[in-house]
PDB file of C-alpha atoms in Angstrom:
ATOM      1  CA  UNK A   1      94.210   1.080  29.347  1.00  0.00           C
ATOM      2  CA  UNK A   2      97.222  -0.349  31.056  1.00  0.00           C
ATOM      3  CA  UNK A   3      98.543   0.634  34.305  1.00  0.00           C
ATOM      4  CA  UNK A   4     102.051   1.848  32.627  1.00  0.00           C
ATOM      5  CA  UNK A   5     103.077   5.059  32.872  1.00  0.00           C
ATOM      6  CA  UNK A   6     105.755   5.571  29.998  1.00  0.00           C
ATOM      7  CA  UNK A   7     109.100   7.995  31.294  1.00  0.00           C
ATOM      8  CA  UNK A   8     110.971   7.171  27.236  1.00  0.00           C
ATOM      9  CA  UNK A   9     110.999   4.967  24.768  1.00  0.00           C
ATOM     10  CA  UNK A  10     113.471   4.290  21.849  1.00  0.00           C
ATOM     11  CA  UNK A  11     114.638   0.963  19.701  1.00  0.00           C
ATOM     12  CA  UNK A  12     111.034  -1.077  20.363  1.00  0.00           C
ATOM     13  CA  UNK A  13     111.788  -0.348  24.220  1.00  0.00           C
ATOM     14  CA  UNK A  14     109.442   1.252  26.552  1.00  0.00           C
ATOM     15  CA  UNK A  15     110.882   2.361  30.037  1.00  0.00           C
ATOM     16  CA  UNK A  16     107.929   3.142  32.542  1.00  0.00           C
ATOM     17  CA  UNK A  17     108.554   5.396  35.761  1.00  0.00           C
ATOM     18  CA  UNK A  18     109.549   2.404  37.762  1.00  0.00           C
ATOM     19  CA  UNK A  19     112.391   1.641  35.138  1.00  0.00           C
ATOM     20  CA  UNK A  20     110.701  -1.703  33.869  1.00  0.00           C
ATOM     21  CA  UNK A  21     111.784  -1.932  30.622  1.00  0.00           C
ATOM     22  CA  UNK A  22     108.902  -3.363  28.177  1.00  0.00           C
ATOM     23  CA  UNK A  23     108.625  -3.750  24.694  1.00  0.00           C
ATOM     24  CA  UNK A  24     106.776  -1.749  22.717  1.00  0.00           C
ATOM     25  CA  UNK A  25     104.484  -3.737  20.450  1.00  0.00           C
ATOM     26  CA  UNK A  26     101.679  -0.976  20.213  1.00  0.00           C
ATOM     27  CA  UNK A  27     105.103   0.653  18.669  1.00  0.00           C
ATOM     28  CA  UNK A  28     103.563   4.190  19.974  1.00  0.00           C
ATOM     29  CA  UNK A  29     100.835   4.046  16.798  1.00  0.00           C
ATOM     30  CA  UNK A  30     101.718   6.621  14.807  1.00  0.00           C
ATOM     31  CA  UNK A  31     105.820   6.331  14.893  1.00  0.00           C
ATOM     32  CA  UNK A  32     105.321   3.061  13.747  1.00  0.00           C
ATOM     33  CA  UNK A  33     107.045   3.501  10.662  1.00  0.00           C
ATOM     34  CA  UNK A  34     110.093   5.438  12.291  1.00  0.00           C
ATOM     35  CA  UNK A  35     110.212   3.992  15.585  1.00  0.00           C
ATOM     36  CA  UNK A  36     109.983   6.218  18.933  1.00  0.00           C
ATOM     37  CA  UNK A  37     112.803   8.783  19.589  1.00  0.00           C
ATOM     38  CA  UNK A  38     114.034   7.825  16.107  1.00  0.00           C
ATOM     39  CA  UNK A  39     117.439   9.501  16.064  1.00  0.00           C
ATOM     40  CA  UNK A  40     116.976  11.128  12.595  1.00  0.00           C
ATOM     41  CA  UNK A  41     113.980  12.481  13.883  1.00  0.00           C
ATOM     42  CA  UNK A  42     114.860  13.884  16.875  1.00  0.00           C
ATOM     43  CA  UNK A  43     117.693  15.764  15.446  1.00  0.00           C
ATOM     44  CA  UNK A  44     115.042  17.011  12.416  1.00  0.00           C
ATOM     45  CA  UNK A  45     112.452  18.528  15.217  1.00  0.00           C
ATOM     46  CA  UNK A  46     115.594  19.774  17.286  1.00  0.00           C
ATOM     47  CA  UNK A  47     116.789  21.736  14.398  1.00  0.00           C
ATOM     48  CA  UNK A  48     113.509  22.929  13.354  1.00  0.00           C
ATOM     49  CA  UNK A  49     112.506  24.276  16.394  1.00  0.00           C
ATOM     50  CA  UNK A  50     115.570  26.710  16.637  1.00  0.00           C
ATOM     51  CA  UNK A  51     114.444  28.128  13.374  1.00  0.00           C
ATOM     52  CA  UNK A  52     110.615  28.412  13.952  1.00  0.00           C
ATOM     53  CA  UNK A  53     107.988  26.154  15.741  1.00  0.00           C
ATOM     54  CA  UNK A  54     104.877  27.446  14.003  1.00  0.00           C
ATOM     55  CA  UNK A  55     103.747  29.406  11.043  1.00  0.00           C
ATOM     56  CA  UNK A  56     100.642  28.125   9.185  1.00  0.00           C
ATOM     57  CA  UNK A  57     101.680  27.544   5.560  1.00  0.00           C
ATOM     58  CA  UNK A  58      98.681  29.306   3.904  1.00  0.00           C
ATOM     59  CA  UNK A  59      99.505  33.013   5.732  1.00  0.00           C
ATOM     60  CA  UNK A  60     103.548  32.424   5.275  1.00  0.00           C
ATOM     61  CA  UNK A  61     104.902  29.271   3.084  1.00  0.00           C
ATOM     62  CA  UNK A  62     108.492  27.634   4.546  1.00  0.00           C
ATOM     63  CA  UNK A  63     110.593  25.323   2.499  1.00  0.00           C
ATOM     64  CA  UNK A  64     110.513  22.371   4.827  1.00  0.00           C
ATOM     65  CA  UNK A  65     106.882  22.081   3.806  1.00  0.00           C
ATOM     66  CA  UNK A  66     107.141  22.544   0.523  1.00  0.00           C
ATOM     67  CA  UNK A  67     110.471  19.598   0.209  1.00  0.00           C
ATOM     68  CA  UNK A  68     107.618  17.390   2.253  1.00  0.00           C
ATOM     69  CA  UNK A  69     105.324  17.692  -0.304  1.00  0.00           C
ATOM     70  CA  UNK A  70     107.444  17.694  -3.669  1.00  0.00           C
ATOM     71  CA  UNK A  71     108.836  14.280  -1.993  1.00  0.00           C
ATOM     72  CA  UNK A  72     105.593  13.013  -1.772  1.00  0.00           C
ATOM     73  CA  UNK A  73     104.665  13.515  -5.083  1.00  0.00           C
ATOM     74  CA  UNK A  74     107.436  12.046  -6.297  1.00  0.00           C
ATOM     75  CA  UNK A  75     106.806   8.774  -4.697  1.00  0.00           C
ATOM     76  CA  UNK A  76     103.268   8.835  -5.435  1.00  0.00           C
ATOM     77  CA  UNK A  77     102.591   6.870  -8.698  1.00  0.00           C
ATOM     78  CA  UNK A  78     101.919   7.846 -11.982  1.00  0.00           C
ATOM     79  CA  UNK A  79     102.098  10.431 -14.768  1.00  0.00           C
ATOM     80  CA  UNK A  80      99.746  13.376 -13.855  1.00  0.00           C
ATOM     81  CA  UNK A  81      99.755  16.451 -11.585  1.00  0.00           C
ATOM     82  CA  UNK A  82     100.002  15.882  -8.059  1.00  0.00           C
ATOM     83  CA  UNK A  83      98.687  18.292  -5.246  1.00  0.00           C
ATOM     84  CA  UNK A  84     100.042  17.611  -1.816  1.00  0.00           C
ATOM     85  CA  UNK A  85      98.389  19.176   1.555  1.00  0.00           C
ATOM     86  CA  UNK A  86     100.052  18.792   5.283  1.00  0.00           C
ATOM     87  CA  UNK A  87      97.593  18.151   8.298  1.00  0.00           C
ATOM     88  CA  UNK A  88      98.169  17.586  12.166  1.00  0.00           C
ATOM     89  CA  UNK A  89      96.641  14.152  12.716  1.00  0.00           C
ATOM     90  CA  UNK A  90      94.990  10.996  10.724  1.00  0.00           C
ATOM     91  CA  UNK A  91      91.202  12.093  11.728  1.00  0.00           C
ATOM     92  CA  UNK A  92      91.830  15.870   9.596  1.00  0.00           C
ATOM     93  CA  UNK A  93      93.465  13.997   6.844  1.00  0.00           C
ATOM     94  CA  UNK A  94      90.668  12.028   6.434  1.00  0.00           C
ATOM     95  CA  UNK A  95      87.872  14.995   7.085  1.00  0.00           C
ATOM     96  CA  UNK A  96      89.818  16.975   4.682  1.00  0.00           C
ATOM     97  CA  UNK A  97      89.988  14.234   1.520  1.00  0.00           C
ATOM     98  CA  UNK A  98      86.302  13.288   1.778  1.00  0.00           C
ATOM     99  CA  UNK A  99      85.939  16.830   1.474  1.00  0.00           C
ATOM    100  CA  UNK A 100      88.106  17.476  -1.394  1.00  0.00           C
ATOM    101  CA  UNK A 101      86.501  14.501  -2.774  1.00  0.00           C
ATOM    102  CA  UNK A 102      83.259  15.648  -2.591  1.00  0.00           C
ATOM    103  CA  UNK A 103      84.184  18.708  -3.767  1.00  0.00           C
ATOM    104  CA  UNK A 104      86.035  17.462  -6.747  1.00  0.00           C
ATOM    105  CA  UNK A 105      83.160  15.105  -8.053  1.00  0.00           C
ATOM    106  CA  UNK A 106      79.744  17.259  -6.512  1.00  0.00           C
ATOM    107  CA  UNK A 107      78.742  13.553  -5.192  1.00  0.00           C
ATOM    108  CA  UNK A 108      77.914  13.278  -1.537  1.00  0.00           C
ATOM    109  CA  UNK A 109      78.072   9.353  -0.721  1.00  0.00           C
ATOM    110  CA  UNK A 110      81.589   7.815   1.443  1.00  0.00           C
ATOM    111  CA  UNK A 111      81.633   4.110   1.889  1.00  0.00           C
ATOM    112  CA  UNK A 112      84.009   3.039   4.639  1.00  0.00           C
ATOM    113  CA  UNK A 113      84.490  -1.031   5.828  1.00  0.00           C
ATOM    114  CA  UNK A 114      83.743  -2.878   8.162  1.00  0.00           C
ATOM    115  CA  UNK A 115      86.081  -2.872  11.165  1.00  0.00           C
ATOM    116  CA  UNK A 116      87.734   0.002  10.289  1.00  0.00           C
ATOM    117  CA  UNK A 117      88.779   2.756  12.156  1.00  0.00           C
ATOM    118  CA  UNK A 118      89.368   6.350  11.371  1.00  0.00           C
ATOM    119  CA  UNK A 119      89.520   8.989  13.880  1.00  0.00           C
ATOM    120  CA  UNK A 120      87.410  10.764  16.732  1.00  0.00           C
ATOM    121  CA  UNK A 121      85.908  14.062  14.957  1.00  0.00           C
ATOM    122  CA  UNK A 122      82.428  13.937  14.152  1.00  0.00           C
ATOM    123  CA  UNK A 123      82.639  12.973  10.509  1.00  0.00           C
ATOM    124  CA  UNK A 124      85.410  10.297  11.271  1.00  0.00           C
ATOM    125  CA  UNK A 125      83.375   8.812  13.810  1.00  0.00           C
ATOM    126  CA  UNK A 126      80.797   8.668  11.358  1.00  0.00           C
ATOM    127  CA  UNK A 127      83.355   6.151   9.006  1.00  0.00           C
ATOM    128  CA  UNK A 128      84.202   4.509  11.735  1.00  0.00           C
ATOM    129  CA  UNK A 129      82.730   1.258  12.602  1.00  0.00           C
ATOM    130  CA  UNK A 130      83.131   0.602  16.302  1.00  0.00           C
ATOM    131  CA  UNK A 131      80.806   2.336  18.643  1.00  0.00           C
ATOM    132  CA  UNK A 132      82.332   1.334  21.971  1.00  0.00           C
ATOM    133  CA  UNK A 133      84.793   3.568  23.467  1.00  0.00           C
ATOM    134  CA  UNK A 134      84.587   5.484  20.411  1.00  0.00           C
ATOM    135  CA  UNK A 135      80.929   6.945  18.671  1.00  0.00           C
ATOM    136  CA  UNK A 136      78.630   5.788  22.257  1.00  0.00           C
ATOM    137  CA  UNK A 137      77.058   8.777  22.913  1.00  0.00           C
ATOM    138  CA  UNK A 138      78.537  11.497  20.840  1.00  0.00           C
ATOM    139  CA  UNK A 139      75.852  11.100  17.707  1.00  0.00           C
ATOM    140  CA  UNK A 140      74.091  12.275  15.702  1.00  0.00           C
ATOM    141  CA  UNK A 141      77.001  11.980  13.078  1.00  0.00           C
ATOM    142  CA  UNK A 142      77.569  12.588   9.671  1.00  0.00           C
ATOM    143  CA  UNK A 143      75.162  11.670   6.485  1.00  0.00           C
ATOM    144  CA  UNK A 144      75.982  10.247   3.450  1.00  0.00           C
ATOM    145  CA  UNK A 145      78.078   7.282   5.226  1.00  0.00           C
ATOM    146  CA  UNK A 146      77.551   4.040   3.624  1.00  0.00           C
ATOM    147  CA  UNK A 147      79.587   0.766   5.330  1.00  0.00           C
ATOM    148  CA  UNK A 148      80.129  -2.207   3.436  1.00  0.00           C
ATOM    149  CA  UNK A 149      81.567  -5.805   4.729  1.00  0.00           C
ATOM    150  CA  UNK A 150      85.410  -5.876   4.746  1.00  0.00           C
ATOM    151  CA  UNK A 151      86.954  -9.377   3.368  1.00  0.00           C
ATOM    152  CA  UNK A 152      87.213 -11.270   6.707  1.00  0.00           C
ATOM    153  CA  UNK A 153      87.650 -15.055   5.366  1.00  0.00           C
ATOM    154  CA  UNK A 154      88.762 -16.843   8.695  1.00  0.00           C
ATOM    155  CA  UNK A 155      85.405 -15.420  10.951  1.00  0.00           C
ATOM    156  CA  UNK A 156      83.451 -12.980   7.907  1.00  0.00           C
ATOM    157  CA  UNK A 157      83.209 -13.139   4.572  1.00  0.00           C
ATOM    158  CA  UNK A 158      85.481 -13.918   2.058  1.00  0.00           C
ATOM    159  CA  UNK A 159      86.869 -12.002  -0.817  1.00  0.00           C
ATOM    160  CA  UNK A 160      83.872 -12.981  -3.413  1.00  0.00           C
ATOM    161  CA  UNK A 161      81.639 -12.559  -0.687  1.00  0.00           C
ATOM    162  CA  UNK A 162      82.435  -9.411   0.203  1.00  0.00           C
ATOM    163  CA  UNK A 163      83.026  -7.319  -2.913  1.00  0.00           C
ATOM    164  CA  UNK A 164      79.569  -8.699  -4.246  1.00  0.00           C
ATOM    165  CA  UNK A 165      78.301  -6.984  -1.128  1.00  0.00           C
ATOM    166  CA  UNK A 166      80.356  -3.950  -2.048  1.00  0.00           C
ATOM    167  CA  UNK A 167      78.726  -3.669  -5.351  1.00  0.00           C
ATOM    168  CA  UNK A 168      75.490  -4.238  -4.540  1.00  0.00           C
ATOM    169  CA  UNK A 169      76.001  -1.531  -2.009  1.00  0.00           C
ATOM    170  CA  UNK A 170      77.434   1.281  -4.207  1.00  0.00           C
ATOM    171  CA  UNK A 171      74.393   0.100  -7.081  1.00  0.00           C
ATOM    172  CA  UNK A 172      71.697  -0.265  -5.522  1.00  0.00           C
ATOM    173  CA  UNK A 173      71.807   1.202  -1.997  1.00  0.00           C
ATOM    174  CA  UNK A 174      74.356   4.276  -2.814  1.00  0.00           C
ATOM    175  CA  UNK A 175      73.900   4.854  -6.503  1.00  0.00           C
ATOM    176  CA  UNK A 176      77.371   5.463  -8.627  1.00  0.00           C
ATOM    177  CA  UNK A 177      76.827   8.988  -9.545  1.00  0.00           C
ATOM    178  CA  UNK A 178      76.110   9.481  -5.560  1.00  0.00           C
ATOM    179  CA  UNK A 179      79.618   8.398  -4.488  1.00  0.00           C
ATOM    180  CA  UNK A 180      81.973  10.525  -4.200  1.00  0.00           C
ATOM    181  CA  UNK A 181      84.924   8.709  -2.294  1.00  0.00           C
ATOM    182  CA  UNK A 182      85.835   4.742  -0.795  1.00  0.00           C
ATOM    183  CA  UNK A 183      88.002   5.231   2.096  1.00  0.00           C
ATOM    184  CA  UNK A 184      89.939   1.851   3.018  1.00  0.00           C
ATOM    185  CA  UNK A 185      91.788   0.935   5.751  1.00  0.00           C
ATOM    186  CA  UNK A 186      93.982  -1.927   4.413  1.00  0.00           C
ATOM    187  CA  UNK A 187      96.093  -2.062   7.800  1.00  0.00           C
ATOM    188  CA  UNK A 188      93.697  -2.490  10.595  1.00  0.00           C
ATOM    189  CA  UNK A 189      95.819  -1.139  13.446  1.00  0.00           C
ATOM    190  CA  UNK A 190      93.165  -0.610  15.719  1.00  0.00           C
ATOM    191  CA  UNK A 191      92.904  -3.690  17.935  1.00  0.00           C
ATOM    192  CA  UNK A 192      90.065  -5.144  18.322  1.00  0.00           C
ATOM    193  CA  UNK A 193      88.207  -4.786  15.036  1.00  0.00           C
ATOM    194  CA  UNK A 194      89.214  -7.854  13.586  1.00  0.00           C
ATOM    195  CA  UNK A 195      89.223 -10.388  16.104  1.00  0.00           C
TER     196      UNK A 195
END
């Protein structure tokens, strides 16, 4: 959407082909957490990719996967057994917990918020709540997709407000033994939702 074409980017800079030098506060989305070119990382993917660049974990397990995962479930809280699965992008993660939820409780229902966004497949689309650049035109989507009002105090409603909606949603409207998963986006990072 803007007219700059990115050559690198590293340490909240972004250089464009013209060498203007801007910084990055859409922080390249999904390195947000690491930071672009993160040095770390770079060096991790560098040495990875001498050793292998793809194998798919189901036909032939690899240890790197397998650390990922037992790290994960270490940070994850509390005392029970934890399962960990890998995907490519935000949109499959999604697709594939609604489907292990459903799966897991025989329940069809997902309620999704307000606001939020989660990804560009067809059942992602279907959670998310903005139609324009992303759902116009690309329906019919997915059933069993319930959306209640997020807590919006300063222009929506407030917290009260808004999980009375939410319960009056998943009793009435939804039914409890119909739901099988709430998916939540407590960071909003797509701009524009909440205005």
């Amino acid at each position: 959407t803007l007219p700059v074409y990115v050559a690198e980017a590293g340490g909240g800079i972004a250089v464009d082909v013209d060498g203007n030098q801007l910084i990055d506060f859409g922080s390249g989305i999904a390195v947000t957490s690491v930071g672009n070119s993160a040095p770390r990382v770079v060096e991790a993917v560098q040495a990875q990719v001498e050793r292998f660049t793809h194998t798919c974990f189901m036909i032939t397990p690899y240890e790197p996967y397998v650390a990922v995962a037992e790290a994960l479930n270490s940070f994850t809280p509390g005392n029970f057994e934890k399962r960990t699965a890998l995907f490519n992008s935000g949109a499959e993660a999604v697709e594939n917990a609604v489907k292990i939820a459903r799966a897991y409780t025989g329940r069809p229902a997902v309620i999704a918020f307000d606001h939020a966004y989660h990804g560009r497949t067809n059942l992602t689309m279907a959670l998310t709540a903005k139609n324009m650049p992303y759902k116009h035109g690309f329906g019919p989507f997915a059933g069993e997709v319930y959306r209640a009002p997020m807590a919006y105090p300063y222009r929506g409603p407030g917290a009260d407000e808004a999980f009375q909606a939410f319960t009056d949603l998943v009793s009435i409207q939804v039914g409890v033994s119909n739901t099988a998963a709430v998916i939540a986006e407590p960071i909003q990072g797509e701009g524009g939702f909440v205005e």
